PDB file of C-alpha atoms in Angstrom:
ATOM      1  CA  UNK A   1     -96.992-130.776  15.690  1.00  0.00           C
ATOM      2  CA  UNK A   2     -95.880-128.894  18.395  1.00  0.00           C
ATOM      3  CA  UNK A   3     -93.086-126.938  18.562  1.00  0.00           C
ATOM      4  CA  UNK A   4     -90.949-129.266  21.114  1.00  0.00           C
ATOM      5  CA  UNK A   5     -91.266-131.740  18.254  1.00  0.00           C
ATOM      6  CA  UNK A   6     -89.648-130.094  15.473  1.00  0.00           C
ATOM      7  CA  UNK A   7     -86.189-130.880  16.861  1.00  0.00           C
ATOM      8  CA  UNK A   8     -86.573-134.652  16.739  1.00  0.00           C
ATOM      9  CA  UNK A   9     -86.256-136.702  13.801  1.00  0.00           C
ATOM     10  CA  UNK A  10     -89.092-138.472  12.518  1.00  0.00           C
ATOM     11  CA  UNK A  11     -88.451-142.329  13.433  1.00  0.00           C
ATOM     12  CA  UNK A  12     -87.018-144.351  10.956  1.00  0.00           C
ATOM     13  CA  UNK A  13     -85.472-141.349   8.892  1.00  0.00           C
ATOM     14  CA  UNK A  14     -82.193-142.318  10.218  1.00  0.00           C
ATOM     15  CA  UNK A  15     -82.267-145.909   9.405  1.00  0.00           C
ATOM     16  CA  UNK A  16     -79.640-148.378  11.546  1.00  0.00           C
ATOM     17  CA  UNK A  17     -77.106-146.153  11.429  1.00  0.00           C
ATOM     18  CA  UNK A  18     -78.056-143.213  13.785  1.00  0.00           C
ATOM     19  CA  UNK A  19     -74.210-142.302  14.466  1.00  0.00           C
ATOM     20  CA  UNK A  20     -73.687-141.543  11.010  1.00  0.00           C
ATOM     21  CA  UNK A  21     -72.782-137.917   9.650  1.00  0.00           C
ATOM     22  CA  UNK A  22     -74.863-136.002   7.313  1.00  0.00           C
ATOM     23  CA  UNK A  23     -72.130-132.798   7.167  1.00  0.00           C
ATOM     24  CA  UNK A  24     -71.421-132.406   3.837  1.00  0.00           C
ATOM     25  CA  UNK A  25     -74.938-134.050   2.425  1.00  0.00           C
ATOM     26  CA  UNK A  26     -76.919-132.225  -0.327  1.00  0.00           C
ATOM     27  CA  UNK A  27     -80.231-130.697   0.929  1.00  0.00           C
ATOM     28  CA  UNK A  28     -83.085-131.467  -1.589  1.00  0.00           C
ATOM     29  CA  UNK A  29     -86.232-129.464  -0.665  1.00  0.00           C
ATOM     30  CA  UNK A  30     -89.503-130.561  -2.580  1.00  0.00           C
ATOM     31  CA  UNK A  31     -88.167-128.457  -5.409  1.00  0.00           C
ATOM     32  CA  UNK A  32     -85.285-129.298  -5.839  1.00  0.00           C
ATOM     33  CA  UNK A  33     -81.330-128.500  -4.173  1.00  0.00           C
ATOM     34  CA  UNK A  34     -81.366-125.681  -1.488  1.00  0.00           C
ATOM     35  CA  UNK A  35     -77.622-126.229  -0.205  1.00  0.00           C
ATOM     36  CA  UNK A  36     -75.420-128.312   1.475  1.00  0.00           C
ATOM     37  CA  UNK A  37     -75.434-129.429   5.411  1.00  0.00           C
ATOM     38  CA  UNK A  38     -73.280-127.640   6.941  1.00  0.00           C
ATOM     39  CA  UNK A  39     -73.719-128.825  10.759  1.00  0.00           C
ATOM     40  CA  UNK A  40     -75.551-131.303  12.636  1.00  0.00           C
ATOM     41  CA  UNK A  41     -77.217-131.640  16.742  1.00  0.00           C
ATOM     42  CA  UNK A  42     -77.967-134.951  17.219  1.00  0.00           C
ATOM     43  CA  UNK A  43     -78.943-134.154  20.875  1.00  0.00           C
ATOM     44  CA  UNK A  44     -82.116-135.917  21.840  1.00  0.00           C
ATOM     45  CA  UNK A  45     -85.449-133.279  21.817  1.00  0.00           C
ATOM     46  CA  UNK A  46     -82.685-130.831  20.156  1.00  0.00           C
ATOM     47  CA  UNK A  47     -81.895-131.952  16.679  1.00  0.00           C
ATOM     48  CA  UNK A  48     -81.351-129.830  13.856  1.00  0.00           C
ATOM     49  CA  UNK A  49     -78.999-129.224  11.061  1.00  0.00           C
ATOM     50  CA  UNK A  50     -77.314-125.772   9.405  1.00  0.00           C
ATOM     51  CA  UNK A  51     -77.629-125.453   5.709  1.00  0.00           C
ATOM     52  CA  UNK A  52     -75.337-123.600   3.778  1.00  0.00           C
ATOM     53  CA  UNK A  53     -77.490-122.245   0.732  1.00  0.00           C
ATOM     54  CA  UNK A  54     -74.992-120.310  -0.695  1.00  0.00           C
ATOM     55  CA  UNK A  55     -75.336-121.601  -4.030  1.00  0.00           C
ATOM     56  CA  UNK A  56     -78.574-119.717  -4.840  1.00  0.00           C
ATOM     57  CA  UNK A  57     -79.238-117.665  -1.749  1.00  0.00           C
ATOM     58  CA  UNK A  58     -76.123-115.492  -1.485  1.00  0.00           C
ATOM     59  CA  UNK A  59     -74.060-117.123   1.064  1.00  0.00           C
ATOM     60  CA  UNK A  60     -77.010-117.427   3.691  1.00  0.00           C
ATOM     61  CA  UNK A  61     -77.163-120.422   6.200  1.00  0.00           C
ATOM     62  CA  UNK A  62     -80.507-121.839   7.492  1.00  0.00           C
ATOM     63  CA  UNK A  63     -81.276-124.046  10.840  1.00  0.00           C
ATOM     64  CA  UNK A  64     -83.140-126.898  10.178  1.00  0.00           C
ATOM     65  CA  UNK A  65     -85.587-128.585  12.581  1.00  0.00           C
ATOM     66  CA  UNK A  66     -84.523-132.018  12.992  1.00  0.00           C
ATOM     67  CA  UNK A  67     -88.042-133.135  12.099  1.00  0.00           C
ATOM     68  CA  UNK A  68     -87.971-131.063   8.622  1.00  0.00           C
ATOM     69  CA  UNK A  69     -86.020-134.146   7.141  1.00  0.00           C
ATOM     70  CA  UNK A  70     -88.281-136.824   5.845  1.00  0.00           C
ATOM     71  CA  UNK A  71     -85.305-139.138   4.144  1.00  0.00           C
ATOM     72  CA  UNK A  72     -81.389-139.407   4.094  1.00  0.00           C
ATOM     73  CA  UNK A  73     -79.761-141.116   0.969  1.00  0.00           C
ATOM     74  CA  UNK A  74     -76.430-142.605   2.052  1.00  0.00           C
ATOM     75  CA  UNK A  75     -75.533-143.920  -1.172  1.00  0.00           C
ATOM     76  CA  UNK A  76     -76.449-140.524  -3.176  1.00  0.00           C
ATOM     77  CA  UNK A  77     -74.972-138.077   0.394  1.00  0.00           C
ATOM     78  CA  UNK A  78     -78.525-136.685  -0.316  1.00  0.00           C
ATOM     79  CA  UNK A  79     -80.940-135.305   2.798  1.00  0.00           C
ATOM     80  CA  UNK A  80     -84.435-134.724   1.844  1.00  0.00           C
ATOM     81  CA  UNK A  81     -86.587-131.852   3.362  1.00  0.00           C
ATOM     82  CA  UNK A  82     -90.022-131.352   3.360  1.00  0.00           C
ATOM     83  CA  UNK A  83     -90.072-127.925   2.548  1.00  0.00           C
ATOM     84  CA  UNK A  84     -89.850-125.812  -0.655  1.00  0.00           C
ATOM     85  CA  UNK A  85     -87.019-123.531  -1.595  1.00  0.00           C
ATOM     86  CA  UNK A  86     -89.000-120.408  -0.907  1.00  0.00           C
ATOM     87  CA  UNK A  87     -90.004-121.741   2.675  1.00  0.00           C
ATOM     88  CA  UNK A  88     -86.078-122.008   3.412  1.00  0.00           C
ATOM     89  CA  UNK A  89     -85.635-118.746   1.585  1.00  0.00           C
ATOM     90  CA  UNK A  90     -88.227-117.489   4.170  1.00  0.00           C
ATOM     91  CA  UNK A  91     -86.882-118.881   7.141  1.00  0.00           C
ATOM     92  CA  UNK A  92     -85.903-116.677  10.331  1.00  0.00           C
ATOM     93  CA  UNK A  93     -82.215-115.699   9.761  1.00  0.00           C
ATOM     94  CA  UNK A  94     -79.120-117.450  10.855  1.00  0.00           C
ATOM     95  CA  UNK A  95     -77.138-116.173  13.257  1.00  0.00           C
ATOM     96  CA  UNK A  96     -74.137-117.674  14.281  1.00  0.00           C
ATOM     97  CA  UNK A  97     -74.486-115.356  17.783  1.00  0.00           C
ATOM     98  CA  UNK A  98     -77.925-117.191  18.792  1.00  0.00           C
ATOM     99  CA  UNK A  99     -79.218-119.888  17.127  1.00  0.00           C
ATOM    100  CA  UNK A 100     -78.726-122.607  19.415  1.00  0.00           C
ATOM    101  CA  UNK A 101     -80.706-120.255  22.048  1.00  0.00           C
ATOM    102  CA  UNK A 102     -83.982-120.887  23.188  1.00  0.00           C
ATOM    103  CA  UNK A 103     -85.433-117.375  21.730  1.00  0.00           C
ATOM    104  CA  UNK A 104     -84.455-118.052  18.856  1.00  0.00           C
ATOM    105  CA  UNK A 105     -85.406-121.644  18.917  1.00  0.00           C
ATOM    106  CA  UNK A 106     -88.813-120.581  19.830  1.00  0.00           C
ATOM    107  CA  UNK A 107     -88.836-118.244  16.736  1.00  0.00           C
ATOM    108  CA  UNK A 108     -87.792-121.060  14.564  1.00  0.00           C
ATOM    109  CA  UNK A 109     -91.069-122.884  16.052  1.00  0.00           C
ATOM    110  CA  UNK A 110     -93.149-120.459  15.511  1.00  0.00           C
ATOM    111  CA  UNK A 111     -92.232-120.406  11.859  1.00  0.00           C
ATOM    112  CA  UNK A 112     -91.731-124.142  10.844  1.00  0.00           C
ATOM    113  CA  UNK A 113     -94.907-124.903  13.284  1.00  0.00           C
ATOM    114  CA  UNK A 114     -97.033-122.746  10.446  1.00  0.00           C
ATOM    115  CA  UNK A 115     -96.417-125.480   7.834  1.00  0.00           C
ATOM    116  CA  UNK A 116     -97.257-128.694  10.448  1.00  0.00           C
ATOM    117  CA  UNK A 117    -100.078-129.723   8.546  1.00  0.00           C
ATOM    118  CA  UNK A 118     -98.141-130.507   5.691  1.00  0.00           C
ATOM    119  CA  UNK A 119     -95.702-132.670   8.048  1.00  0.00           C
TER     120      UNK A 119
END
């Protein structure tokens, strides 16, 4: 997967409703709850979403790649990632300053596109 990629959602994950908020969804990784969605880009080629995972990380935020998200339960306000707590743990860190800037875009490649062969 290349890097331009990650920030497009994986078709179908969205369903019939593409309009439809995910703020305020929990964020299941595949080991269970990392946080809460705190933001969402819908913005074609530059989609991604902010996690809050204050609840066990300290009151860190994360930036999702919009192609990180394999599933969205409306019923159960549930997103599902397809990464493990400690690969959010290790992401690049938020900041509120830059991270809808290219550099740090192309950092957030560079670490999600490690894992593409699990995508």
């Amino acid at each position: 997967m290349t890097s331009e990629g990650l920030w497009s959602y994986r078709e179908g994950v969205y369903g019939p409703d593409e309009t439809m908020s995910v703020i305020g969804f929990d964020v299941e990784a595949v080991d269970g709850k990392v946080g809460l969605v705190e933001e969402e880009s819908n913005v074609t080629d530059d989609s991604y979403v902010v996690v809050d995972v204050g609840s066990w990380l300290s009151g860190r935020k994360v930036v999702l790649p919009a192609s990180m998200v394999i599933r969205i339960d409306r019923q159960e306000r549930k997103m599902y990632i397809s990464r493990t707590k400690q690969e959010v743990q290790d992401a690049p860190e938020y900041d509120a300053a830059t991270y809808r800037q290219s550099v740090y875009r192309q950092e957030l490649g560079g670490y999600y596109g490690t894992f593409s062969a699990a995508l």
